[in-house]
Coordinates of C-alpha atoms in Angstrom, one line a residue:
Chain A
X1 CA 0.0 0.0 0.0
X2 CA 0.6 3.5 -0.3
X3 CA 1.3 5.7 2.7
X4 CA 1.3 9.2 3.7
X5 CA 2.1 9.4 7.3
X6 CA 1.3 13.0 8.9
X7 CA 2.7 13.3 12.3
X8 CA 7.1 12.6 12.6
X9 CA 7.0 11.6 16.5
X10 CA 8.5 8.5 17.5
X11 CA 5.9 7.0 16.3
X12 CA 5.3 8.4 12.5
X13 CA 9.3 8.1 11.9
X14 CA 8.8 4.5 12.4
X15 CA 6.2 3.8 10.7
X16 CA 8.2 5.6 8.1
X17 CA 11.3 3.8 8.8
X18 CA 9.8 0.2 8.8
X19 CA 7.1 0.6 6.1
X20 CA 9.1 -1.6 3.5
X21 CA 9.7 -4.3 5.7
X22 CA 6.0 -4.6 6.0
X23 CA 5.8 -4.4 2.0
X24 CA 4.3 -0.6 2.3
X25 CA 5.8 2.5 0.5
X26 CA 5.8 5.4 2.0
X27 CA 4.5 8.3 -0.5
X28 CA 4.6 11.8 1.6
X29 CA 5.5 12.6 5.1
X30 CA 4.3 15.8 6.9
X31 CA 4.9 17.4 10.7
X32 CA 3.3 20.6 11.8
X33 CA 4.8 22.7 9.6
X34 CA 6.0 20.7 6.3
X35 CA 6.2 17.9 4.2
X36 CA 7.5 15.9 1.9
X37 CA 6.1 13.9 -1.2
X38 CA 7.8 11.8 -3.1
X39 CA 7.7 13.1 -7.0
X40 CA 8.2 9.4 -8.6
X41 CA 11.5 10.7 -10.0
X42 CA 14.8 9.4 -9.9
X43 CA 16.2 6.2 -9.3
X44 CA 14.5 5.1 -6.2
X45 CA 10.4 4.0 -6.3
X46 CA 8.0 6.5 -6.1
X47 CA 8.9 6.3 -2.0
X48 CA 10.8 9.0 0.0
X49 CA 13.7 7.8 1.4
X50 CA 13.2 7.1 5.2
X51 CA 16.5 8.4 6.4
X52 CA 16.6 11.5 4.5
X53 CA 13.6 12.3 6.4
X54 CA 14.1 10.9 9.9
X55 CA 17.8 13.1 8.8
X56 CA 16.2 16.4 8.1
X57 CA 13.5 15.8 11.1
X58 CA 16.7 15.8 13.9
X59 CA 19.0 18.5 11.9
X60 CA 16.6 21.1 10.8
X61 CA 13.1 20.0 12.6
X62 CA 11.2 19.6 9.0
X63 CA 10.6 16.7 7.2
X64 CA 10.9 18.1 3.7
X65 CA 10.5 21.6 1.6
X66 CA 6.7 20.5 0.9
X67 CA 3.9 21.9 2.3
X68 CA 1.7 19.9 5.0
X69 CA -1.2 20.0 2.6
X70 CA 0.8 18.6 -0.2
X71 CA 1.3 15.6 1.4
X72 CA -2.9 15.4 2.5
X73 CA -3.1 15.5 -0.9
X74 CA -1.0 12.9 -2.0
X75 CA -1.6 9.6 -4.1
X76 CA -1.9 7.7 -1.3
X77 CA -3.9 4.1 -0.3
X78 CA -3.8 4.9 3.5
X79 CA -3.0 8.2 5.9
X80 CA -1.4 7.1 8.7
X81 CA -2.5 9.7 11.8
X82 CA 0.4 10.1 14.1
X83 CA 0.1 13.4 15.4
X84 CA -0.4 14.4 18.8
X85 CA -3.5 13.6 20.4
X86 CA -5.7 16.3 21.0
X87 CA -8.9 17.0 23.1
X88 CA -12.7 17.9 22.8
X89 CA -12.5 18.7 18.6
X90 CA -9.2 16.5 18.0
X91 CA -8.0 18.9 15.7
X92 CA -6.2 18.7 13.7
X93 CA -6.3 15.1 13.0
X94 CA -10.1 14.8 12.7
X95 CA -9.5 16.6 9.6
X96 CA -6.8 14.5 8.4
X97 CA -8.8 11.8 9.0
X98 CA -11.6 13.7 7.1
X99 CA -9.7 14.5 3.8
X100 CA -8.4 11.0 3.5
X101 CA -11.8 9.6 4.0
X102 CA -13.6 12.1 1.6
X103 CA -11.3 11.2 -1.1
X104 CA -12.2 7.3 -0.8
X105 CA -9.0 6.6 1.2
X106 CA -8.4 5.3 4.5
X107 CA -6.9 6.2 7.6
X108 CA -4.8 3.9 10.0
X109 CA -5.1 6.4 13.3
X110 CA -2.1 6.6 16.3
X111 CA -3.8 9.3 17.5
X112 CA -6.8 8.6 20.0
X113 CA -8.5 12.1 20.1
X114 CA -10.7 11.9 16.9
X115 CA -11.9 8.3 17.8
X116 CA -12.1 8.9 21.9
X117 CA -13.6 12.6 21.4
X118 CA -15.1 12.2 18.2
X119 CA -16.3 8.7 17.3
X120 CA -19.9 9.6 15.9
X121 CA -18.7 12.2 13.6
X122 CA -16.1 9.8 12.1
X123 CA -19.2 7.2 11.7
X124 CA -20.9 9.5 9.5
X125 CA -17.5 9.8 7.2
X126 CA -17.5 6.5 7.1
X127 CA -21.1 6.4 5.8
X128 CA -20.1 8.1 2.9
X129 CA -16.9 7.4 2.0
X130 CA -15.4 4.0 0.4
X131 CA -12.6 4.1 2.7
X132 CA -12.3 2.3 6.0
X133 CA -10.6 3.3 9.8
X134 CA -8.4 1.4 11.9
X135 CA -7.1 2.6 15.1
X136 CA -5.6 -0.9 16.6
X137 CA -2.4 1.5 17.5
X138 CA -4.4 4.0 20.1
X139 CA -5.3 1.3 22.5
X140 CA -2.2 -0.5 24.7
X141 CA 0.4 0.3 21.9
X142 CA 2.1 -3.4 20.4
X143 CA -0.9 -4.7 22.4
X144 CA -3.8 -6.4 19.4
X145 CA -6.7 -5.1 21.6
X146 CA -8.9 -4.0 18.9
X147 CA -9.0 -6.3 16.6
X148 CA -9.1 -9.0 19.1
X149 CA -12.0 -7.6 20.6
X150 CA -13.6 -7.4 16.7
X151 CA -12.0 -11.2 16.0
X152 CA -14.2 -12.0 19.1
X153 CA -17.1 -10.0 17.8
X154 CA -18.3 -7.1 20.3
X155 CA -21.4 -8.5 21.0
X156 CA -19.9 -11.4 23.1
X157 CA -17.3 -9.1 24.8
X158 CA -19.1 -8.1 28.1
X159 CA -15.8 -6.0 29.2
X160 CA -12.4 -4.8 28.8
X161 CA -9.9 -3.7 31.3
X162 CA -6.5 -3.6 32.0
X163 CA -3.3 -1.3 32.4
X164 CA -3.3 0.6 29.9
X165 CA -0.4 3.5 31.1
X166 CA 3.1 2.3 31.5
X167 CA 3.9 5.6 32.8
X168 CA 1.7 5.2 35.8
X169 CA 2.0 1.6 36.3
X170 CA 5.8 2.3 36.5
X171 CA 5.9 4.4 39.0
X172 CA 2.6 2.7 41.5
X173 CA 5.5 -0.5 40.9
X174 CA 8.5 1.4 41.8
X175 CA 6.5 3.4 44.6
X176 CA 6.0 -0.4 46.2
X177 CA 9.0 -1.6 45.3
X178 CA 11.2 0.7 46.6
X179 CA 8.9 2.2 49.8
X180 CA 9.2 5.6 47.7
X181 CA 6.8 8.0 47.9
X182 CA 5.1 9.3 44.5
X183 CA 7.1 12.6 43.9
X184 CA 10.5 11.0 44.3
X185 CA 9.7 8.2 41.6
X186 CA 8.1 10.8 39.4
X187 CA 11.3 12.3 39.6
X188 CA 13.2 9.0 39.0
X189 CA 10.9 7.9 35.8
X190 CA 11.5 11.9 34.6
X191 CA 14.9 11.3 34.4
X192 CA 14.7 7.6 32.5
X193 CA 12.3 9.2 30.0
X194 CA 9.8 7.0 31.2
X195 CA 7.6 10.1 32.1
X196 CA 7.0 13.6 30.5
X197 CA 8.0 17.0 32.3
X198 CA 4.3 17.5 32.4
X199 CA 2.8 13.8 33.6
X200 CA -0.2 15.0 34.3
X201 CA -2.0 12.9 30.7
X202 CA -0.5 9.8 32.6
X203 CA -0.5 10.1 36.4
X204 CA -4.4 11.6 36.5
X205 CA -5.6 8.8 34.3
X206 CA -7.0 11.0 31.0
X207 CA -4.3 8.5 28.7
X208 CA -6.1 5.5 30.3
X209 CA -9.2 6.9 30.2
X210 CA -9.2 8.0 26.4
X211 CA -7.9 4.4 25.9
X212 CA -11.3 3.2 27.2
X213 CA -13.5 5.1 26.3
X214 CA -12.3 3.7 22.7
X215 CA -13.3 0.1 23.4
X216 CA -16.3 1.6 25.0
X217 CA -17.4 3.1 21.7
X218 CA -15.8 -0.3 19.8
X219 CA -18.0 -2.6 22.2
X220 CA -21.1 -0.4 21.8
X221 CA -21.4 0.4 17.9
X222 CA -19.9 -2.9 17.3
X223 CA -22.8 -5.0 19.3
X224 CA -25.7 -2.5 17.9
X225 CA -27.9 -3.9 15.7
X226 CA -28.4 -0.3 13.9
X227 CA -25.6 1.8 15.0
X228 CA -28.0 4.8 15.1
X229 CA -29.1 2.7 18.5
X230 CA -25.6 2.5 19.6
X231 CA -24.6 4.8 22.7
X232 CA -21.3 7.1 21.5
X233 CA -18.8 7.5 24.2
X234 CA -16.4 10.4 24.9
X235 CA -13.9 11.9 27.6
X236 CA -16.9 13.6 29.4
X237 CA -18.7 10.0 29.9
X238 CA -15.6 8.8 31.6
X239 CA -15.3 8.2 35.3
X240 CA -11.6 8.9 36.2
X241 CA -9.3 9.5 39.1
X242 CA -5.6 9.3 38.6
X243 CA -2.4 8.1 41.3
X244 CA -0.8 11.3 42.2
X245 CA -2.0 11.4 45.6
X246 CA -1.7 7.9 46.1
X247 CA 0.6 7.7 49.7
X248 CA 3.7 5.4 49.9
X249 CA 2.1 4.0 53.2
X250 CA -1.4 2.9 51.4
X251 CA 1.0 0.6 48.8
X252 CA 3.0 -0.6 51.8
X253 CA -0.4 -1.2 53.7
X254 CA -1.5 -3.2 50.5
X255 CA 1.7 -5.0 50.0
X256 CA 1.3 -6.2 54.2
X257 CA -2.0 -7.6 52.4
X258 CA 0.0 -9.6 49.6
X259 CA -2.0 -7.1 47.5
X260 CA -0.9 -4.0 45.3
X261 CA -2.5 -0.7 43.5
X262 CA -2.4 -0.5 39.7
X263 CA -4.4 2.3 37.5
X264 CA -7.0 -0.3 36.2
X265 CA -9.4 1.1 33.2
X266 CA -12.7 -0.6 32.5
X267 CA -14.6 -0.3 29.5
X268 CA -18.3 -1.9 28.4
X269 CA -20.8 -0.9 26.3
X270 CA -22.2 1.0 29.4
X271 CA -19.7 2.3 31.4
X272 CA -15.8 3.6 31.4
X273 CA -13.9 3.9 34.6
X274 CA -10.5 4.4 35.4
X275 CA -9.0 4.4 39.1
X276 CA -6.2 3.0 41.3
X277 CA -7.8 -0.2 42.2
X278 CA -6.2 -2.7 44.7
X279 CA -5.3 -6.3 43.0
X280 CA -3.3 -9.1 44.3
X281 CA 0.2 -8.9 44.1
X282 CA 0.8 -11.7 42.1
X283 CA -2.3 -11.4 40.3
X284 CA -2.5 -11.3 36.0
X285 CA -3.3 -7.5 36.3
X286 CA -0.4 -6.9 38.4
X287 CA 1.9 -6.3 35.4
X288 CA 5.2 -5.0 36.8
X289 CA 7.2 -0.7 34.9
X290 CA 6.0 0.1 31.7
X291 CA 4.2 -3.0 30.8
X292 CA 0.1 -2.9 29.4
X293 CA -2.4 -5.4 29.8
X294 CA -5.5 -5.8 28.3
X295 CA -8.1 -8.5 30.2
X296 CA -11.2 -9.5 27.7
X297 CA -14.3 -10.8 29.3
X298 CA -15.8 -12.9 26.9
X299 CA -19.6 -14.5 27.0
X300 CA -18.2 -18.1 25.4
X301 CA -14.5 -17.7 25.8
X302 CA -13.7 -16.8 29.2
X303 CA -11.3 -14.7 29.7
X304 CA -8.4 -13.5 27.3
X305 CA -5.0 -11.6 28.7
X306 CA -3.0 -10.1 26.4
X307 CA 0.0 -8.0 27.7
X308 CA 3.2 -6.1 26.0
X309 CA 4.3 -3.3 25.8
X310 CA 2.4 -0.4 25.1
X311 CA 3.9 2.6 24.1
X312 CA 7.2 3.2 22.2
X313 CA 8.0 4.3 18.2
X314 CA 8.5 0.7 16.9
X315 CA 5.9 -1.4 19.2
X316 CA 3.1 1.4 18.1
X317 CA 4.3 1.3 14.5
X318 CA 4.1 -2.3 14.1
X319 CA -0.2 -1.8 15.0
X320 CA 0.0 0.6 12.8
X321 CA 1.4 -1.3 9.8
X322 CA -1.1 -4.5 11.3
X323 CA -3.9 -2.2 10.6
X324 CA -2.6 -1.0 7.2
X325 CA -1.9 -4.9 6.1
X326 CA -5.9 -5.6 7.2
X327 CA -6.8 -2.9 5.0
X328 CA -5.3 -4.4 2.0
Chain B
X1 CA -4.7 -11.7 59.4
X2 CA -1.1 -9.8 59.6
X3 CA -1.8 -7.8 62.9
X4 CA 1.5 -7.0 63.7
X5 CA 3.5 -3.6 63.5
X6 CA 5.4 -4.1 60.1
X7 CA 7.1 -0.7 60.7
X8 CA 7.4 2.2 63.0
X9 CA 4.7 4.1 61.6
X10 CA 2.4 1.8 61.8
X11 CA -0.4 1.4 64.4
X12 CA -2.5 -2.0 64.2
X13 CA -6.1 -1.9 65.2
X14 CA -8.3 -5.2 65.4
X15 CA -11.9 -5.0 65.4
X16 CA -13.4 -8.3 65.7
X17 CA -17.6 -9.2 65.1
X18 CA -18.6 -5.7 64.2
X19 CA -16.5 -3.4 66.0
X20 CA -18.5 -3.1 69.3
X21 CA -20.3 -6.3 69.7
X22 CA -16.6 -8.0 70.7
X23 CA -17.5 -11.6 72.4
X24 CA -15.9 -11.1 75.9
X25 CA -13.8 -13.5 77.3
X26 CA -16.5 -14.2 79.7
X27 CA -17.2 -18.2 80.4
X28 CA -20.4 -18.4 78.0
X29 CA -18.2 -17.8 74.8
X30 CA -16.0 -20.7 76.1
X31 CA -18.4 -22.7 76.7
X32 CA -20.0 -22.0 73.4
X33 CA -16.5 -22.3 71.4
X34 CA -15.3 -25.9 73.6
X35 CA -18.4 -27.2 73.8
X36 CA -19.5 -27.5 69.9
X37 CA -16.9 -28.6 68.7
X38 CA -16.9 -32.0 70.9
X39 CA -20.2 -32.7 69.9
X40 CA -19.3 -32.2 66.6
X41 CA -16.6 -34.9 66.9
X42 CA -19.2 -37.0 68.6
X43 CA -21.1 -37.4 64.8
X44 CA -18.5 -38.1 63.0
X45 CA -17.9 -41.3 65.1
X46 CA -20.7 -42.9 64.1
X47 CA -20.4 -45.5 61.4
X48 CA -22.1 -43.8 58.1
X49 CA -21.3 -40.1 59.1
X50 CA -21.0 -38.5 56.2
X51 CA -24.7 -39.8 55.1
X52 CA -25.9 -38.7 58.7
X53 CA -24.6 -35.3 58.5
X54 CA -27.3 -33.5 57.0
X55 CA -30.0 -34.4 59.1
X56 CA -27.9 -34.4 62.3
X57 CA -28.7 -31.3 64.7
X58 CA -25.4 -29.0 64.6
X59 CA -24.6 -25.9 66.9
X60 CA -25.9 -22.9 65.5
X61 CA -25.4 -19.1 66.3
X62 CA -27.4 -16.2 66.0
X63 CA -27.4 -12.6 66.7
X64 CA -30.1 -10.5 67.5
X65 CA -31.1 -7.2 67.9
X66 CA -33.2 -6.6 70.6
X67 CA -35.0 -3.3 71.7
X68 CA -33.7 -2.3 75.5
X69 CA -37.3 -3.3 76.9
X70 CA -38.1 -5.7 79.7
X71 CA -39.4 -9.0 77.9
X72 CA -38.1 -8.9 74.7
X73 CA -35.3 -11.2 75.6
X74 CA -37.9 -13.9 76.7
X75 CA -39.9 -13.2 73.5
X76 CA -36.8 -13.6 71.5
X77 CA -36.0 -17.4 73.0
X78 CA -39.8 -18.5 72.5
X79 CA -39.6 -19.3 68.8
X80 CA -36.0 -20.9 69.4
X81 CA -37.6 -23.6 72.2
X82 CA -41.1 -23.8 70.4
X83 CA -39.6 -25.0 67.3
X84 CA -37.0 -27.7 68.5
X85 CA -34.2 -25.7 69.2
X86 CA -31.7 -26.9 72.2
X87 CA -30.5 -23.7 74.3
X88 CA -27.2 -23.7 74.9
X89 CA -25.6 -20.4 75.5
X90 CA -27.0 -16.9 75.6
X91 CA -24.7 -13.9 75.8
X92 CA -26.8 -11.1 76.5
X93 CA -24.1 -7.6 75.4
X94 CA -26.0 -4.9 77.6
X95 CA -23.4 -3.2 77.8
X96 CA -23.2 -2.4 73.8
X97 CA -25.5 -0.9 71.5
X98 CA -26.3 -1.6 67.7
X99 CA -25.9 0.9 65.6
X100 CA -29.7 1.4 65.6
X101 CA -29.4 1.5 69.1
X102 CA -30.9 -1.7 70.4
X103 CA -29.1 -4.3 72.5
X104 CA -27.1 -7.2 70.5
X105 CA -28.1 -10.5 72.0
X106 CA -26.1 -13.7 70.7
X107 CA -28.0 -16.8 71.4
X108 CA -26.4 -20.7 70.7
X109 CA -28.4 -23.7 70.1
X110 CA -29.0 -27.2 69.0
X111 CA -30.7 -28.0 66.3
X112 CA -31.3 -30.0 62.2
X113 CA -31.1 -27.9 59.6
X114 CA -34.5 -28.4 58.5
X115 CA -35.3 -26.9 62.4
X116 CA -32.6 -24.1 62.1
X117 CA -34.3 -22.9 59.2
X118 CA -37.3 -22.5 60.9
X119 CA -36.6 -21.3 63.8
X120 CA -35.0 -18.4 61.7
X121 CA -38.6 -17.9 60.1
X122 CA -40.3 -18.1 63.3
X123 CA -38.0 -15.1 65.0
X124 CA -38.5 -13.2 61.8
X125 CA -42.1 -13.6 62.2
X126 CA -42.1 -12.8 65.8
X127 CA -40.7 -9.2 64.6
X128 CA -37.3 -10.4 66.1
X129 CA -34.3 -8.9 64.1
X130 CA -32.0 -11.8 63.1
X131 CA -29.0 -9.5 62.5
X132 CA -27.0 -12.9 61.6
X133 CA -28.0 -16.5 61.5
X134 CA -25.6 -18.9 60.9
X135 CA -23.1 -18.2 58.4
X136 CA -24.9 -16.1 56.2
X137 CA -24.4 -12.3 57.0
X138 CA -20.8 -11.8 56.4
X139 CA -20.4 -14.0 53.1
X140 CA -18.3 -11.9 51.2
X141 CA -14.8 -10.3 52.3
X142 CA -13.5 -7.3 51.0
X143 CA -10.7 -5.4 51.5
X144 CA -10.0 -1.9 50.4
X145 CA -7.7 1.0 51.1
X146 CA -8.8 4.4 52.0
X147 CA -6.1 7.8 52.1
X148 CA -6.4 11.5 53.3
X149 CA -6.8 13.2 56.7
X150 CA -8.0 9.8 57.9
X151 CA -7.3 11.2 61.7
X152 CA -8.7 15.0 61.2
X153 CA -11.8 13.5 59.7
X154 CA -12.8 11.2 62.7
X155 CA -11.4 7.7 61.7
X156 CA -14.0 6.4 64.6
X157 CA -16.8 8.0 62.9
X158 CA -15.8 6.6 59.8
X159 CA -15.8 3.4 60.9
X160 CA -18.7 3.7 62.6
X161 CA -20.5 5.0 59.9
X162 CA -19.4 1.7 57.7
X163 CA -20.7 -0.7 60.2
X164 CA -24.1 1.4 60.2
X165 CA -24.6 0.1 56.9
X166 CA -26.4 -2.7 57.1
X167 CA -24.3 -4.6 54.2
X168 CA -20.8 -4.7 56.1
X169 CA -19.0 -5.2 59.0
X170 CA -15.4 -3.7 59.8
X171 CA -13.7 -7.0 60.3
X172 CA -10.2 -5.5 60.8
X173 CA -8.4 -2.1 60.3
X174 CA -4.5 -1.4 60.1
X175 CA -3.3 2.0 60.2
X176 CA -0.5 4.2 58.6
X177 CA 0.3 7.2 59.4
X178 CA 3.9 8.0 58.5
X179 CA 3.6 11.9 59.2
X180 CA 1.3 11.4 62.0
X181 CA -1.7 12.5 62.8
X182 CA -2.1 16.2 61.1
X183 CA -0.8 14.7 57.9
X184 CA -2.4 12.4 55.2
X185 CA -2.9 8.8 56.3
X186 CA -3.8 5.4 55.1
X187 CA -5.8 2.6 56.3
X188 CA -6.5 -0.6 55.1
X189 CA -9.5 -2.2 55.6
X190 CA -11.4 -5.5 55.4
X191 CA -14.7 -5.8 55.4
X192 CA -17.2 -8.2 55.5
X193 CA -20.3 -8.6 53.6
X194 CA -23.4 -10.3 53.5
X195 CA -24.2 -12.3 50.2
X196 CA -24.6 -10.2 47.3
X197 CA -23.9 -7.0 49.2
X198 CA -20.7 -6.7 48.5
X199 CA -21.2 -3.5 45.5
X200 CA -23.8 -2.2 48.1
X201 CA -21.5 -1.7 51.2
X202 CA -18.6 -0.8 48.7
X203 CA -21.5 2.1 47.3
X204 CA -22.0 3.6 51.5
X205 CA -17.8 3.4 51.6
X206 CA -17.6 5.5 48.5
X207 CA -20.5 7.9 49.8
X208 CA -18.7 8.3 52.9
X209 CA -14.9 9.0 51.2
X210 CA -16.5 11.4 49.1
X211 CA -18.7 13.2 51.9
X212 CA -14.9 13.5 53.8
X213 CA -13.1 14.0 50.9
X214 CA -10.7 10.9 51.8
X215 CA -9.6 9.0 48.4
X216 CA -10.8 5.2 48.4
X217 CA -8.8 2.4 46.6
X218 CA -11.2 0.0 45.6
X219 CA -10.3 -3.4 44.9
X220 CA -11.3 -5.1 41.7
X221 CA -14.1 -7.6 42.9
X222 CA -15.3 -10.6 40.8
X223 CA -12.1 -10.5 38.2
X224 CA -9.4 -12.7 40.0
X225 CA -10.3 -16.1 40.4

């Protein structure tokens, strides 16, 4: 297939960078402020070259001399989202999302806000357009939560939950680990990269939540018999409290216990809660640092644990290029 | 249960039987825990025991709640005696109150199952409150974690204010409170619920945190096996 990825994070430079090992070809690549499309010249394929790019990203901060909207417009198969995500309108990759799907094309998202904040409107697209979505690579990174969910069918998935933030499930495990209390390990997982300058997206539960409220909206259109029935979820419908004021002395009262705290989200085709919830210490959900898991309750299959890592440039890439390679 | 002191900062405090109604170490509970237990042993020696079991009267327990009014004890042991039941101990807390403020009257006896269960009914239809019969109040254990100004905010109110719901009992408490008492604290909690009430006592915890602004850790019931 061909792809124009918009968005050169970790995560859109390697989608970029492992496209052709997938057998994809990468046709335009755009940031915030510029692009690049690939003219079909020369002696290469119609691709750009992935380290030209991911070379001109780190020593000038553009991607090319194109103009973002060149590369929207692009001859390509699939847009790959990887920009930020963004709250309440999810702007601006709803609109990426839009002009790939009004020109017949599809869109493999990375980015959670248009299908957390805005699943309905990209319904109607849909409606109207011949090309599909995908968004495997907004929920638990590397992790196939998605699609497994869909393999199962929605309608015989009663819940989802899981840890879906390796930043906060980092720290709650060092926080027991090492009888530190939260702004000390903050610090550390600062310092390792492990958590942003501003944590506040991880440690007060709004990644996890977004996460959810995803599979809510998979598990609810995807068991409607008319989707029109189906209930839409978003942010607001999310019930969330995060860990920064979770005490040292409440994870050393736990672990007396033989139990722990982990930031657990829960999605069904009602409800979407996220919250420190206590779980035995040894338990499946007790996944130790970065580490995602994602616990499906099934109506005929029991129960289904999947974890792995979920963040990171080349674990979210390879959903990505799993989504693009279902599309084809 | 762990009730030691792990660390410095940590203060232990066992409640036993909902909080107030502790059994005393008076001579009627030892007689009621000695005394069972031998007859129990007594069954099994016959030859076909396990057969036998079902129909064979066993040592039951039950609380009641009794208002503080002469009589009502005597009305309370009527339907026990009337309906087969063998008296054996009565331990008669007048020094406690319920949370409803009646007096908590624990009453052992002798009888088949078949008997038990209706000498259950017949107390219920006397207008006796059977608080607990048997084993089936506290079913369900749960154990939970609450943070914040667990002192400032009355911790003895709180827990009060649990065992005042009618779903769950405060079956132990352990308390830290590295910073002591002005700063934020934790507890750990296990309670114990009657069948099925488990969400409904976990909904009054959750009223009551967010009334006193204390965070609750919840624990995630009905997932691990």
């Amino acid at each position: 297939m061909r792809l124009a990825v918009v968005g050169a994070g970790a995560v859109g430079r390697s989608v970029v960078d492992l496209a052709s090992e997938y057998g994809h070809e990468v046709v335009a690549v755009a940031d915030s402020s510029s692009a690049v499309v690939a003219d079909g010249k020369g002696d290469r394929d119609a691709g750009v070259d992935p380290d030209a790019v991911v070379a001109r990203k780190t020593e000038r901060g553009i991607v090319g001399d194109d103009d973002p909207a060149d590369a929207l417009a692009a001859d390509y198969d699939a847009l790959v989202e990887a920009t930020p995500t963004t709250l309440g309108d999810a702007e601006p990759g709803f609109s990426h999302v839009r002009t790939a799907l009004e020109r017949d094309r599809h869109a493999v998202l990375a980015n959670k806000g248009p299908v957390a904040e805005r699943f309905g409107d990209l319904r109607s697209l849909l409606n109207d357009s011949d090309g599909e979505i995908r968004f495997e690579a907004t929920v638990g990174g590397a992790i196939p939560a998605v699609s497994t969910v869909e393999d199962i069918e929605p309608g015989h998935v009663t819940a989802v939950r899981g840890v879906l933030n390796g930043t906060a499930n980092f720290i709650l495990t060092r926080m027991a680990a090492e009888g530190l209390d939260y702004d000390h390990v903050l610090a550390e997982a600062q310092d390792l990269g492990v958590a942003e300058a501003d944590p506040s997206f991880d440690v007060d539960g709004t990644d996890a939540a977004l996460k959810c409220v995803i599979l809510a909206n998979v598990l609810s259109f995807g068991a409607a018999d008319d989707p029109a029935d189906a209930r839409e979820f978003t942010l607001d419908d999310a019930d969330v409290s995060g860990i920064r004021d979770v005490p040292g002395s409440a994870l050393r009262l736990a672990a007396e216990d033989g139990r722990t705290v982990r930031l657990i989200g829960e999605a069904t085709g009602e409800t979407v809660r996220v919250a420190p919830r206590l779980v035995p210490e040894n338990g499946t959900l007790a996944v130790s640092g970065t580490q995602n898991i994602v616990q499906i309750e099934t109506t005929h299959a029991g129960r289904l644990n999947i974890s792995g890592r979920g963040a990171g440039g080349p674990e979210t890439a390879s959903a990505v290029l799993g989504d693009v390679g279902r599309l084809e | 249960m762990p009730d030691r002191t792990a660390d410095g900062d940590l203060r232990n405090v066992a409640r036993r039987d909902g909080g107030g109604f502790r059994r005393g170490g008076g001579g009627v509970s030892d007689a009621r825990d000695g005394v069972p237990e031998e007859e129990a042993d007594g069954e099994d020696v016959t030859p076909d025991g396990g057969g036998h079991a079902s129909t064979a009267p066993s040592t039951h327990t039950v609380r009641l709640e009794l208002a503080d009014e002469p009589g009502q004890l005597l009305a309370a042991l009527h339907p026990i005696a009337d309906n087969g039941g063998n008296l054996l101990s009565i331990y008669h807390e007048r020094g406690n109150k319920t949370p409803r403020g009646r007096i908590p009257v624990e009453v052992d006896f002798e009888a088949t199952p078949e008997r038990f269960e209706g000498i259950v009914e017949a107390l219920r239809t006397e207008g006796v409150n059977v608080m607990q019969a048997g084993t089936e109040r506290y079913a369900e254990e749960v154990t939970i974690l609450l943070f914040g100004h667990l002192i400032d905010t009355d911790l003895s109110d709180s827990l009060s204010r649990i065992e005042a719901c009618e779903s769950a009992s405060v079956a132990d408490v352990s308390l830290a409170a590295p910073q002591g008492t002005e700063e934020s604290s934790s507890a750990r909690l296990r309670l114990e619920a009657r069948a099925g009430e488990t969400e409904a006592a976990l909904a009054a915890v959750r009223e009551l945190a967010d009334e006193k602004k204390l965070r609750l850790v919840e624990p995630l019931t009905g997932v691990e096996a």
